[in-house]
Each structure stands twice: as C-alpha cells, then as structure tokens.
Amino acid sequence: MKIQIFLFAMCCVAVAVCAQTTQKSPRELYDAFNALRIDGATVYTVDSSQRLELRLPDCQIIFEDGKLAFFSPLDGQVTGAVFSGRAHVLAIPRDVVEKQQLARFLGAPVLDQDFVSGYFRFTNDTAAELLHQLQIAANLPHSDEPFASAWNAALGRLNPPHTLRIIQEQFSEHAKHYFQAGLDGLATGSFDIVYDQAREESMLFGQSRKLNGRDFYDVWASYRATADAAPAKAFHALHYDLDTTVRPDNSLEGNATIAISAVTGGERLIVFQLSRALKVESVSNDAKEPLTFFQNEGMTVQERNALGNDFLYVFLPRAAQHGSKFSLNIKYRGKVIEDAGNGVLFVGAREMWYPRFGDTAQFADYDLHMRWPRKLRMVATGMLLEEQDEGEFRAGHWRSDKPLPIAGFNLGDYASASLSAGANSVDVYANRQLEEELSRRITASPEIPSIVDPYVPNSPANGMAIPAEIPSPADELKKLAREIQTSILFYERFSGPFPYRRLSVSQIPGTFGQGWPGLLYLSTLSFLSPAAQERAGISSGAQERFTEIVPYHEVAHQWWGNVVGWSNYRDQWIDEAIANYLALMFADTQKKTDRTLRIWLERFRKQLTDKYPGMDLPAADIGPLSAGSRLDSSKSPFGYETVIYAKGAWVIHMLREMLRQPGAANPDARFTALLKTISEKYAYQPFSNADLQHEVQLVMTPKMDLEGGRSMEWFFEQWVHGTGVPHYQVEFTAHRAANGYLVRGKLLQTGVPRSFIASVPLYVPAGSGRNVLLGNVIATGPETSFHFTTQTAPRKILIDPQMTLLCTSQ
Ligand SMILES: [Zn+2]
C-alpha cells in the first residue's frame, strides 16, 4: 500500500548547537573528526574499588573493571571515549508501552545488561564528568599503546557515522547535545544507547539485526526524556521547481531549485533526502556561490538500517536569519528509473528522485518541467500546463494547484482511457505489455483454465489445447476508470470534494501501490482480470486485495495522506487506517451486500489474533498502532502491515460503530461529519493521535464516555497506545422472576491488561438468524457481573454478533 518513509530518526534535521564557533570549513572539520584517535599515553584503569558511572535520563552506565581512554581533543573539545572490560547498563523507561517493547525484545521491562566494550561519542559534558570522577578517585592515566592501537584500528570505521551530527552543533546557534554509546552486550550482542536532544524522541535503545538477508533496526525503546523539549523544524520548503530530463538510457538528470524559509534562524545545515542512485554534482545559493555538501556520508546506523534512506547535507555559507527566505539550486544525475522488462519502466527511487525534506507534512508548491524520450508517455503530479515535442524528446510542464506533500511521475509505453464526471476526470494508463516476470509466470502456467463447452466442437473437452495468450494490462482500462470514478464519488461523501482536477492512474510492476497527489501507482496485478491473476499464480486472497481493496485504498489516500498529512511515525497509522477502512466500505457498497466489510473485518481480526510462523506473538500483541514503523522488526518482519492495516481499520470501525445512530435517516451522519471536519480542519497540515482524540471527543455520545469527564482517553490508551485484543466469555443463569426472567451472569475478560475497559454488547438468539440485544455490559477488568430482566429464558448469550468491538469470544 502506500509506503511511507520512516521519519522518526530524521529529526536531526533540526540541528544542534554549541556556543563555540569554528574557523574550519565543514569539510576540514569533517575530515578532522573522522581522523580522531585515542591517545595511548593516557589510558585509565578502572576497578570496582571506584564507582565510575555515567548518568543519562532513566539510564545509568557503570564501569566496573577495565580500561578507559578518551579521544584526543579537537579545538579543545573531547568528543569520544572507549572502554574494554566489564561494565553494566541499567535503563528503566517510565512509559508503560516502552517497557512493554523492552520486555518483548529483552524478556524484561528494563534494560539490565553487562557489556564488555563500549564506543562513546558525545557533544555534552560526558568527558568532563568522567574525568572529574577519575580525579576525585586520584586515578591517574598511564601509557597503554596496545590498548590504544587495538581501538584505533577500528575508529576509522566507527567515527564517520557520528561526525556530521557532532559538527552540526558548531554550525548552529541553538545547542542540542548528542550522546551515543555502541555497546557490546554479553547477552544481546551489540546495541546502542542514544541520547540526542535534536531527535523528536531524545532517548533510544536498540540494535541492528539481520534476518533472512533483510536488515532491521530493532527499537527496544524510544521516547522523549522528560526534561527535553521537542526540537523545532529549522527550515521549510515553500516551492520546488524540478527540471528533470529522462534520457533514452533511462538515466535521469535533475536540476532542482528549492525556495526555503528559515523557521528558527541561526542554522547553517540543511538536510535533504535523495536516492543514493542520484549523484549530486553541485549545490549553490541565490548568489550562485557553490556550497559545501555531503551526500550519503556519515549516516548513522539507525538511519541506514531503519530508514534505508539517503541523505544530502548542505552547509549554508552563513547562518540563516529567522524568517528569511532563500533558494538553493541542486544538480544531480543517475539511474533511478528501472526497466522491469518488455519496456515496462518504473521510478525505483519513488519519493527520492529529487532532494526533499523528509517530512511528509511539509506541504509545498511544485513546478515540474519534464523531458523524456518521445516514444513514451509521462504522467506526473499537478496540472499539465503544456506539452510539446523537443527534438527527440517530449517536454511537459506540470504545476500543483494545491500544496503537495510530495511530487511524483511515471512513464511508459502506455495505452490510456479517460473518464470525466463533474469537476474532475480519471485517466488510466497501462503498459501495452506485461512486465517480464509476470509474463513468464503466465506463459509457464500449463494452459488457460478450461472452459468446457460441450456444444462447441473444439472446446478443450474435445482434446484441443488453447495456447495461453498473454493478457495486456491495457485490456481493462475503461472498467478500472469507471470503478475509480465511482470510488471518488463515494469518498466525497466522507472526505469532501476530490482535491485535484485530475486523477492519473498508472501501472507499476511488482505488488505495491502508492497514492501520490493526483497520481496513483497501481500494481500490474490490479489491472489484470481475475482469470489472468489466477494464471499468474496469485492466491485468491491476494486477488481480492489487488482487485477490491488496493486501488481504492490508494484513491482514499488522495484525501488521507495527501491533504491531511502526518509528520510523526506515531501518527502515520491514522491516514493508513482511514484509507483502508474507506476502501472496505466502498468494497461493501460494490458487492451490494452487507457482507464484504464483515468478511474483511473477520479476516483482519484473525490476522491480529492468530500466531503466525516466524512471529513470537500474535500481531495484536507485538506493539501499539502508535509504534508505527517500529512494528517491523527482526521479531515480526511484517508487523507494520498487519497491525497498521488490520487493527487500524478496526479502530476506525469501532469509532464508526460507537457514533452510529441506528434508525436515523443516515445512521453514519456523526461518523461522516467527523471525517469531513478532519479533512477540512487539518488540510495541508499534520494530523496527530492527539488531534484525532480531540476531534472524537467533540462528537462523542454519552455512551462513549466510559470513564466520565467527556474523555476518550480510555479508548486511545487501549486501542492506539496499547496492545492486545480482549477475549470474552460469558457465564449466566436465568431464573423466573415477578415480571419475566432474571438473567444473572459474569463477563470474563482476558488477553488484555487488567485495567482494560470496554462496552460489550450481549445478544440473545431469537430464532431465524435474528438476535435481540440484551444490553451492553461495561467490562471493567477480568470479571464483571451483570443482570438483566427478559421475557423468555435465554438458552444462549452471544457476545457482539454485530462485530462492533474488536474482540474474540468463547
Ligand atoms: Zn496506504
């Protein structure tokens, strides 16, 4: 589905600061910091007679026995130390969810580990603090060249990922300190402790892991230390002018002019994301001065492993003034367009084909000037203003008519179909040929499914094999355009008018989709008929997904993601969940039954509560929705997808059900109003968990107020910031009473914390498939008693047969 970049480690965009200024150029400093080594003449021996320790928020590192040495100073500043021997770290995050995550990775809700070596880098007073303790203990350094040279051999490799972060502070006027320790844990192997005040969440504990050839960064805990403030975003991009040429060999040449405003002022370093496949040739400012830049140098391990993103660091010649506006010109070239065979092309770098700020909620205006080989067709975000031949090339100019979080394009040997209705049009583009891999799979399938027709002499039943014809993705264009148009009209009821004048729907090889503003990437599989999907070996579940859900999920992202944005990884689930849930609602209307939504919800519930091979826990227990991309880890490689899409859709469903007014002219009026309000109020802004809670509280009904105080805190704590799916059982007896039957019983709740509360509807079967509501029981903890009076003695009590609550029962 829409694959978004993991932003949580990117907060170092807001640069750190140190009062001192430097005379060295960024490049000279970069080289000097990389070359730092430890001095073999000043090595300290540490033993347990002295307590040498480092204190970080909620964390303590104790050096028990071994050797410790500091880096040589640079401009009077010591920025590193190394240790070998025996030491211990103890960290206790305060947050319950962070404790739960630590327990998941380490088996205990605290980090309590011995380590045998440590590499420490810092811009805070760590060196002064340690030296002070050593002096108090009258611990004097001695010479130990073997110790120093063993460490120095490794520093050439260990230093660079920290260097840019360290020098940031010398190019900024607002000091934000940095501390990182790479520790060799006895029980866990290598792990990191990060305390970086320039990160949105200043504390981080975690480690790199490899699983089946895939790199993960397992985040054990990540949160903002109590004393730290959220770092401000230093720069904002106002306008991107992207002049892009795609050469016949599919290489790309780019010339980006980016208008930027300095939000905080006092900063000299600007960080962009850009695919490593594109090599930056120059960066200059308005005065055409060439600027110092670093590309893909010094990414931290967390960035490289968790983000997989590539960075461009640009140093301004002088600190930007608060509120000032300026532009940068960046020239780059490289291969980001890949050929999937049979002339099917796609942009491999996706969101990274131009230098951009990583924050998807930084809305900006765009002008795209594109040039591409004449034989191909180009589709792009924005309005096409003009298109003409230029020699061997076609040239086109697209301009955004609304602020966009991102811009994209696609190109190919397309057939197309268009459909106009009302204010907007849908244009569908598909390659005439199938990409190589799919066409191989289809031709390898034995023969087309036999349509046995006894009245046709040459039907397969009579022994004639029909050669497998390769379907073309272009076959189904009109049908797809019509369905997408229908979905737009459906979504407008919940989300307001379609935000763009056109929606270009284009094909992309592989199995993912992406909803760019006004432009969809849809997997080739979504363009194929069910018969062709079957021949390509696509399972029936996947077929349903590619046909019924994915295209419409991406259409829903036109509002949810492209207009209502998100900027923190903890909030990303909201747009995904709303897009997914609206796609389910749309699928439901298309089937003209009330079953599809139910089937998908059942499927999602099963995905959340079953334990799958390769996962240590059922998906519902691995982490909360607000853990976002951290849900993908070496312990649950596909955790993100399952939790975000399945649980996310369920959470939106539960909100809808709670807001529902059965019997009203439009039972969904409150839910519809909620979504419409959000899409208007938060247009072109980030939308957060706190915002969602606030908006739900404005429309909540008294029945939703389980804890009083007109607060939905209970719901968000449990379902957004918490884990688990409750399991219910009911035990009851029925006795004749004065006016009917007295039903007494208890509702048993397991699978969730003791504090979990929920309003659980109980029903009694009334024959011919009809169920009658007995009443709602507010489950508070493991066992809740209830009593009801009924006219007949119930033989059975059903727990939420209408599926209004994510739970399992009996
Ligand atoms: Zn999505």
Short mmCIF file of C-alpha atoms and ligand atoms in Angstrom, two decimals, residues 1-3 513 553-554 557 575-576 579-580 645, ligand 1:
data_model
loop_
_atom_site.label_atom_id
_atom_site.label_comp_id
_atom_site.label_asym_id
_atom_site.label_seq_id
_atom_site.Cartn_x
_atom_site.Cartn_y
_atom_site.Cartn_z
CA MET A 1 0.00 0.00 0.00
CA LYS A 2 1.31 3.49 0.37
CA ILE A 3 4.79 3.03 1.60
CA GLY A 513 0.68 0.66 -4.70
CA HIS A 553 -7.14 2.39 -0.66
CA GLU A 554 -4.79 4.44 -2.86
CA HIS A 557 -5.05 8.49 0.18
CA ASP A 575 -4.19 8.07 7.34
CA GLU A 576 -3.50 4.41 6.52
CA ALA A 579 -7.83 4.95 3.75
CA ASN A 580 -8.11 1.24 4.42
CA TYR A 645 -3.92 -2.02 8.21
ZN ZN B 1 -1.75 3.20 2.32
#
